[in-house]
Amino acid sequence: ETGVTQSPTHLIKTRGQQVTLRCSSQSGHNTVSWYQQALGQGPQFIFQYYREEENGRGNFPPRFSGLQFPNYSSELNVNALELDDSALYLCASRPGTGGSANYGYTFGSGTRLTVV
Amino acid sequence: AQSVTQLDSQVPVFEEAPVELRCNYSSSVSVYLFWYVQYPNQGLQLLLKYLSGSTLVKGINGFEAEFNKSQTSFHLRKPSVHISDTAEYFCAVTSAGGTSYGKLTFGQGTILTVHP
C-alpha cells in the first residue's frame, strides 16, 4: 500500500510568480485536503476535495486554488506569490466513506516552498 | 468554530522518564481528536485518534491519550520516553459532522526533547 506522495519536495519561487504543487493520494482514498504550515506553527487548513469537487475551504484568498483528478490525485495552485506564502505545504488523504472507523488522515512529507 | 490549545510549547525530559503533553480544545459540537508527530523535515504521522467509545486510546510507539469531555482535554502520555521520541507533537480536532467535517484544526505544537 503506497502512502501519500508529494512533489516537488523543495521549490524556490520569486514574488509574483505562480506555483503548482502535486499530490498523489493513498490508494483507496477519494478525499484530499491541503494544509499550509508556516515555520514554527501548526498546519492551517486550505481546502478539501471529494470526488473532484471542493467541499470545504479555510481562510485563504482565492489565489489559492486546487484540482482533484479522476484518479484522486490533486494539485494546489497559488497565484501572485507573496513572501508570506513561504511554508511547508502538506497534502492529506483519507477514505471519504466507510463510517468513522475509517476516519484517518494520511499525510505526505510536504513541499517546502520558499518565496524570495 | 473549533480551536485547540497546546499548553506547553516545549517539554524537555530525560530518557526513560514519563511525559505528558497537554491539549485542550473548544467546540460546540461533538468532535474527533487526533495526535500527530512530526520529525524534522518530514510530514505528519498519526499517533492515535479518538472517535468514540473508550476514553483511553492507545496508539503507536507506546503513546496513549485520554479524552476528558468535561475538561475538554485530550492529553498525550508515555510512561517511559526514548531519545527517538524527540519530535514535535500536534493535537488536532475535527467535528464529528456538519460543515466542518473533514477539516482538521491543529494546535501550535509541542516540541518534545528527550535528553540522555
CSV table of C-alpha atoms in Angstrom, one decimal:
chain,number,residue,atom,x,y,z
A,1,GLU,CA,0.0,0.0,0.0
A,2,THR,CA,1.6,3.3,-1.1
A,3,GLY,CA,1.2,6.4,1.1
A,4,VAL,CA,0.7,10.0,0.1
A,5,THR,CA,3.3,11.3,-2.3
A,6,GLN,CA,4.0,15.0,-2.9
A,7,SER,CA,6.2,16.7,-5.5
A,8,PRO,CA,8.4,18.6,-5.6
A,9,THR,CA,10.0,18.3,-2.2
A,10,HIS,CA,11.5,21.8,-2.3
A,11,LEU,CA,10.8,24.8,-4.5
A,12,ILE,CA,12.1,28.4,-4.7
A,13,LYS,CA,9.9,31.0,-6.4
A,14,THR,CA,10.0,34.7,-6.9
A,15,ARG,CA,7.3,37.0,-5.5
A,16,GLY,CA,4.5,37.5,-8.0
A,17,GLN,CA,5.1,34.1,-9.7
A,18,GLN,CA,2.7,31.2,-9.8
A,19,VAL,CA,3.3,27.7,-8.4
A,20,THR,CA,1.7,24.3,-8.8
A,21,LEU,CA,2.2,21.6,-6.1
A,22,ARG,CA,1.2,18.0,-6.7
A,23,CYS,CA,-0.1,15.2,-4.5
A,24,SER,CA,-0.9,11.5,-5.2
A,25,SER,CA,-3.4,10.2,-2.7
A,26,GLN,CA,-3.0,6.9,-0.8
A,27,SER,CA,-4.6,4.0,-2.7
A,28,GLY,CA,-8.4,3.8,-2.0
A,29,HIS,CA,-8.6,7.4,-0.7
A,30,ASN,CA,-11.0,9.7,-2.5
A,31,THR,CA,-10.8,12.7,-0.3
A,32,VAL,CA,-7.8,15.0,-0.2
A,33,SER,CA,-7.0,18.1,1.9
A,34,TRP,CA,-4.2,20.7,1.7
A,35,TYR,CA,-2.6,22.4,4.6
A,36,GLN,CA,-0.1,25.3,5.0
A,37,GLN,CA,2.4,25.0,7.8
A,38,ALA,CA,4.4,28.2,8.4
A,39,LEU,CA,7.7,27.9,10.3
A,40,GLY,CA,7.0,27.2,14.0
A,41,GLN,CA,3.2,26.9,13.5
A,42,GLY,CA,0.7,24.2,13.3
A,43,PRO,CA,-0.8,23.3,9.9
A,44,GLN,CA,-3.6,25.5,8.7
A,45,PHE,CA,-6.5,24.0,6.6
A,46,ILE,CA,-6.6,25.4,3.0
A,47,PHE,CA,-9.3,23.3,1.3
A,48,GLN,CA,-10.6,19.8,0.8
A,49,TYR,CA,-11.7,17.9,-2.3
A,50,TYR,CA,-14.1,15.0,-2.5
A,51,ARG,CA,-14.7,13.3,-5.9
A,52,GLU,CA,-13.2,16.2,-7.8
A,53,GLU,CA,-15.4,18.9,-6.0
A,54,GLU,CA,-14.2,21.3,-3.4
A,55,ASN,CA,-16.3,20.7,-0.3
A,56,GLY,CA,-14.6,22.8,2.4
A,57,ARG,CA,-12.3,25.8,2.5
A,58,GLY,CA,-10.3,27.6,5.1
A,59,ASN,CA,-9.5,31.2,5.5
A,60,PHE,CA,-7.3,31.5,2.4
A,61,PRO,CA,-7.7,34.0,-0.5
A,62,PRO,CA,-8.9,32.9,-4.0
A,63,ARG,CA,-5.4,33.0,-5.4
A,64,PHE,CA,-5.1,29.6,-3.6
A,65,SER,CA,-6.9,27.1,-5.8
A,66,GLY,CA,-7.0,23.4,-6.4
A,67,LEU,CA,-7.9,20.5,-8.6
A,68,GLN,CA,-8.7,16.9,-8.0
A,69,PHE,CA,-8.4,14.4,-10.8
A,70,PRO,CA,-10.5,11.2,-11.6
A,71,ASN,CA,-7.6,9.1,-10.1
A,72,TYR,CA,-7.9,11.2,-6.9
A,73,SER,CA,-4.5,12.9,-7.3
A,74,SER,CA,-4.6,16.6,-6.6
A,75,GLU,CA,-2.9,19.9,-7.3
A,76,LEU,CA,-2.6,23.1,-5.3
A,77,ASN,CA,-2.1,26.2,-7.3
A,78,VAL,CA,-1.0,29.6,-5.8
A,79,ASN,CA,-1.0,32.7,-8.0
A,80,ALA,CA,0.7,36.0,-7.4
A,81,LEU,CA,3.1,34.6,-4.7
A,82,GLU,CA,3.8,36.6,-1.7
A,83,LEU,CA,6.7,36.3,0.8
A,84,ASP,CA,4.3,35.1,3.5
A,85,ASP,CA,3.4,32.1,1.3
A,86,SER,CA,6.7,30.6,2.2
A,87,ALA,CA,5.8,27.5,4.1
A,88,LEU,CA,5.6,23.7,4.1
A,89,TYR,CA,2.5,22.6,2.2
A,90,LEU,CA,1.1,19.3,3.3
A,91,CYS,CA,-1.4,17.1,1.4
A,92,ALA,CA,-3.5,14.6,3.3
A,93,SER,CA,-5.8,11.9,2.0
A,94,ARG,CA,-8.5,9.7,3.6
A,95,PRO,CA,-11.4,7.4,2.6
A,96,GLY,CA,-14.5,9.5,2.1
A,97,THR,CA,-16.9,6.8,3.1
A,98,GLY,CA,-17.0,3.8,5.3
A,99,GLY,CA,-18.0,5.3,8.6
A,100,SER,CA,-15.9,6.7,11.4
A,101,ALA,CA,-13.9,3.6,11.7
A,102,ASN,CA,-12.1,4.6,8.5
A,103,TYR,CA,-11.6,8.2,9.7
A,104,GLY,CA,-7.9,8.6,9.4
A,105,TYR,CA,-5.8,11.1,7.5
A,106,THR,CA,-2.6,10.1,5.9
A,107,PHE,CA,-0.2,13.0,5.3
A,108,GLY,CA,2.5,13.3,2.7
A,109,SER,CA,6.0,14.6,3.6
A,110,GLY,CA,5.2,18.0,2.1
A,111,THR,CA,6.6,20.6,-0.3
A,112,ARG,CA,8.8,23.3,1.2
A,113,LEU,CA,8.1,26.5,-0.8
A,114,THR,CA,10.3,29.5,-0.4
A,115,VAL,CA,9.3,32.8,-1.9
A,116,VAL,CA,12.1,35.3,-2.4
B,1,ALA,CA,-15.7,27.2,15.2
B,2,GLN,CA,-13.2,25.0,16.8
B,3,SER,CA,-9.8,25.7,18.5
B,4,VAL,CA,-7.0,23.7,20.0
B,5,THR,CA,-4.6,24.9,22.7
B,6,GLN,CA,-1.4,23.0,23.4
B,7,LEU,CA,-0.4,24.3,26.8
B,8,ASP,CA,3.3,23.7,26.5
B,9,SER,CA,5.4,24.9,23.5
B,10,GLN,CA,8.4,22.9,24.7
B,11,VAL,CA,8.8,20.0,27.0
B,12,PRO,CA,12.3,18.8,28.0
B,13,VAL,CA,12.6,15.4,29.7
B,14,PHE,CA,15.2,12.8,30.4
B,15,GLU,CA,15.3,9.4,28.8
B,16,GLU,CA,13.1,6.7,30.4
B,17,ALA,CA,11.1,9.4,32.3
B,18,PRO,CA,7.3,9.7,31.9
B,19,VAL,CA,5.9,12.6,29.8
B,20,GLU,CA,2.5,14.3,29.4
B,21,LEU,CA,1.8,16.7,26.6
B,22,ARG,CA,-1.3,18.7,27.3
B,23,CYS,CA,-4.1,19.6,24.8
B,24,ASN,CA,-7.4,21.4,25.4
B,25,TYR,CA,-9.9,22.0,22.7
B,26,SER,CA,-13.0,24.1,22.2
B,27,SER,CA,-16.0,23.1,20.1
B,28,SER,CA,-19.8,23.5,20.2
B,29,VAL,CA,-20.3,20.1,18.5
B,30,SER,CA,-19.1,16.5,19.0
B,31,VAL,CA,-15.5,16.0,17.9
B,32,TYR,CA,-12.9,13.6,16.8
B,33,LEU,CA,-9.5,14.1,18.3
B,34,PHE,CA,-6.0,13.2,17.0
B,35,TRP,CA,-2.4,13.4,17.9
B,36,TYR,CA,0.2,13.6,15.2
B,37,VAL,CA,4.0,13.6,15.4
B,38,GLN,CA,6.3,15.4,13.1
B,39,TYR,CA,10.0,14.7,12.8
B,40,PRO,CA,12.4,17.3,11.3
B,41,ASN,CA,11.8,18.0,7.6
B,42,GLN,CA,9.0,15.4,7.4
B,43,GLY,CA,5.2,15.3,7.2
B,44,LEU,CA,2.8,14.3,10.0
B,45,GLN,CA,2.4,10.8,11.3
B,46,LEU,CA,-0.7,9.7,13.1
B,47,LEU,CA,0.0,8.6,16.7
B,48,LEU,CA,-3.6,7.9,17.8
B,49,LYS,CA,-7.2,9.0,17.4
B,50,TYR,CA,-10.3,9.2,19.5
B,51,LEU,CA,-13.6,8.7,17.6
B,52,SER,CA,-15.9,7.2,20.2
B,53,GLY,CA,-16.1,4.6,22.9
B,54,SER,CA,-13.4,4.1,25.5
B,55,THR,CA,-11.9,7.4,26.6
B,56,LEU,CA,-8.4,5.9,26.9
B,57,VAL,CA,-6.9,5.5,23.5
B,58,LYS,CA,-3.7,3.6,22.8
B,59,GLY,CA,-1.5,4.5,19.8
B,60,ILE,CA,1.8,3.6,18.2
B,61,ASN,CA,5.2,3.8,19.9
B,62,GLY,CA,3.8,3.3,23.4
B,63,PHE,CA,1.8,6.5,23.4
B,64,GLU,CA,-1.7,6.8,24.9
B,65,ALA,CA,-4.2,9.6,25.4
B,66,GLU,CA,-7.3,10.2,27.5
B,67,PHE,CA,-10.3,12.0,26.3
B,68,ASN,CA,-12.0,14.0,29.0
B,69,LYS,CA,-15.2,15.6,27.7
B,70,SER,CA,-15.9,17.6,30.9
B,71,GLN,CA,-12.4,19.1,30.9
B,72,THR,CA,-12.4,19.3,27.0
B,73,SER,CA,-8.9,17.8,27.1
B,74,PHE,CA,-7.0,15.2,25.2
B,75,HIS,CA,-3.6,14.8,26.9
B,76,LEU,CA,-0.9,12.6,25.4
B,77,ARG,CA,1.2,10.4,27.7
B,78,LYS,CA,4.0,8.0,27.6
B,79,PRO,CA,5.3,6.1,30.6
B,80,SER,CA,8.9,6.0,29.5
B,81,VAL,CA,10.4,8.0,26.7
B,82,HIS,CA,13.3,7.3,24.3
B,83,ILE,CA,15.7,9.6,22.6
B,84,SER,CA,13.9,8.7,19.3
B,85,ASP,CA,10.7,10.3,20.7
B,86,THR,CA,12.3,13.7,20.2
B,87,ALA,CA,10.0,15.5,17.7
B,88,GLU,CA,7.2,18.0,17.5
B,89,TYR,CA,3.7,16.8,18.5
B,90,PHE,CA,0.4,18.3,17.3
B,91,CYS,CA,-3.0,17.9,18.7
B,92,ALA,CA,-5.9,18.2,16.2
B,93,VAL,CA,-9.7,18.3,16.3
B,94,THR,CA,-12.4,17.9,13.7
B,95,SER,CA,-16.2,18.0,14.0
B,96,ALA,CA,-18.0,14.6,14.0
B,97,GLY,CA,-20.3,16.1,11.4
B,98,GLY,CA,-21.7,19.3,10.0
B,99,THR,CA,-20.0,21.9,7.8
B,100,SER,CA,-16.6,21.5,9.4
B,101,TYR,CA,-16.5,17.7,8.8
B,102,GLY,CA,-13.1,16.7,7.5
B,103,LYS,CA,-11.3,20.0,8.4
B,104,LEU,CA,-8.6,19.4,10.9
B,105,THR,CA,-7.8,22.3,13.3
B,106,PHE,CA,-4.4,21.9,14.8
B,107,GLY,CA,-2.7,23.3,17.9
B,108,GLN,CA,0.5,25.2,17.7
B,109,GLY,CA,2.6,22.1,18.5
B,110,THR,CA,4.7,20.9,21.4
B,111,ILE,CA,8.4,20.2,20.9
B,112,LEU,CA,9.4,17.2,23.0
B,113,THR,CA,13.2,17.0,23.6
B,114,VAL,CA,14.4,13.8,25.3
B,115,HIS,CA,17.9,14.2,26.9
B,116,PRO,CA,20.2,11.2,27.6
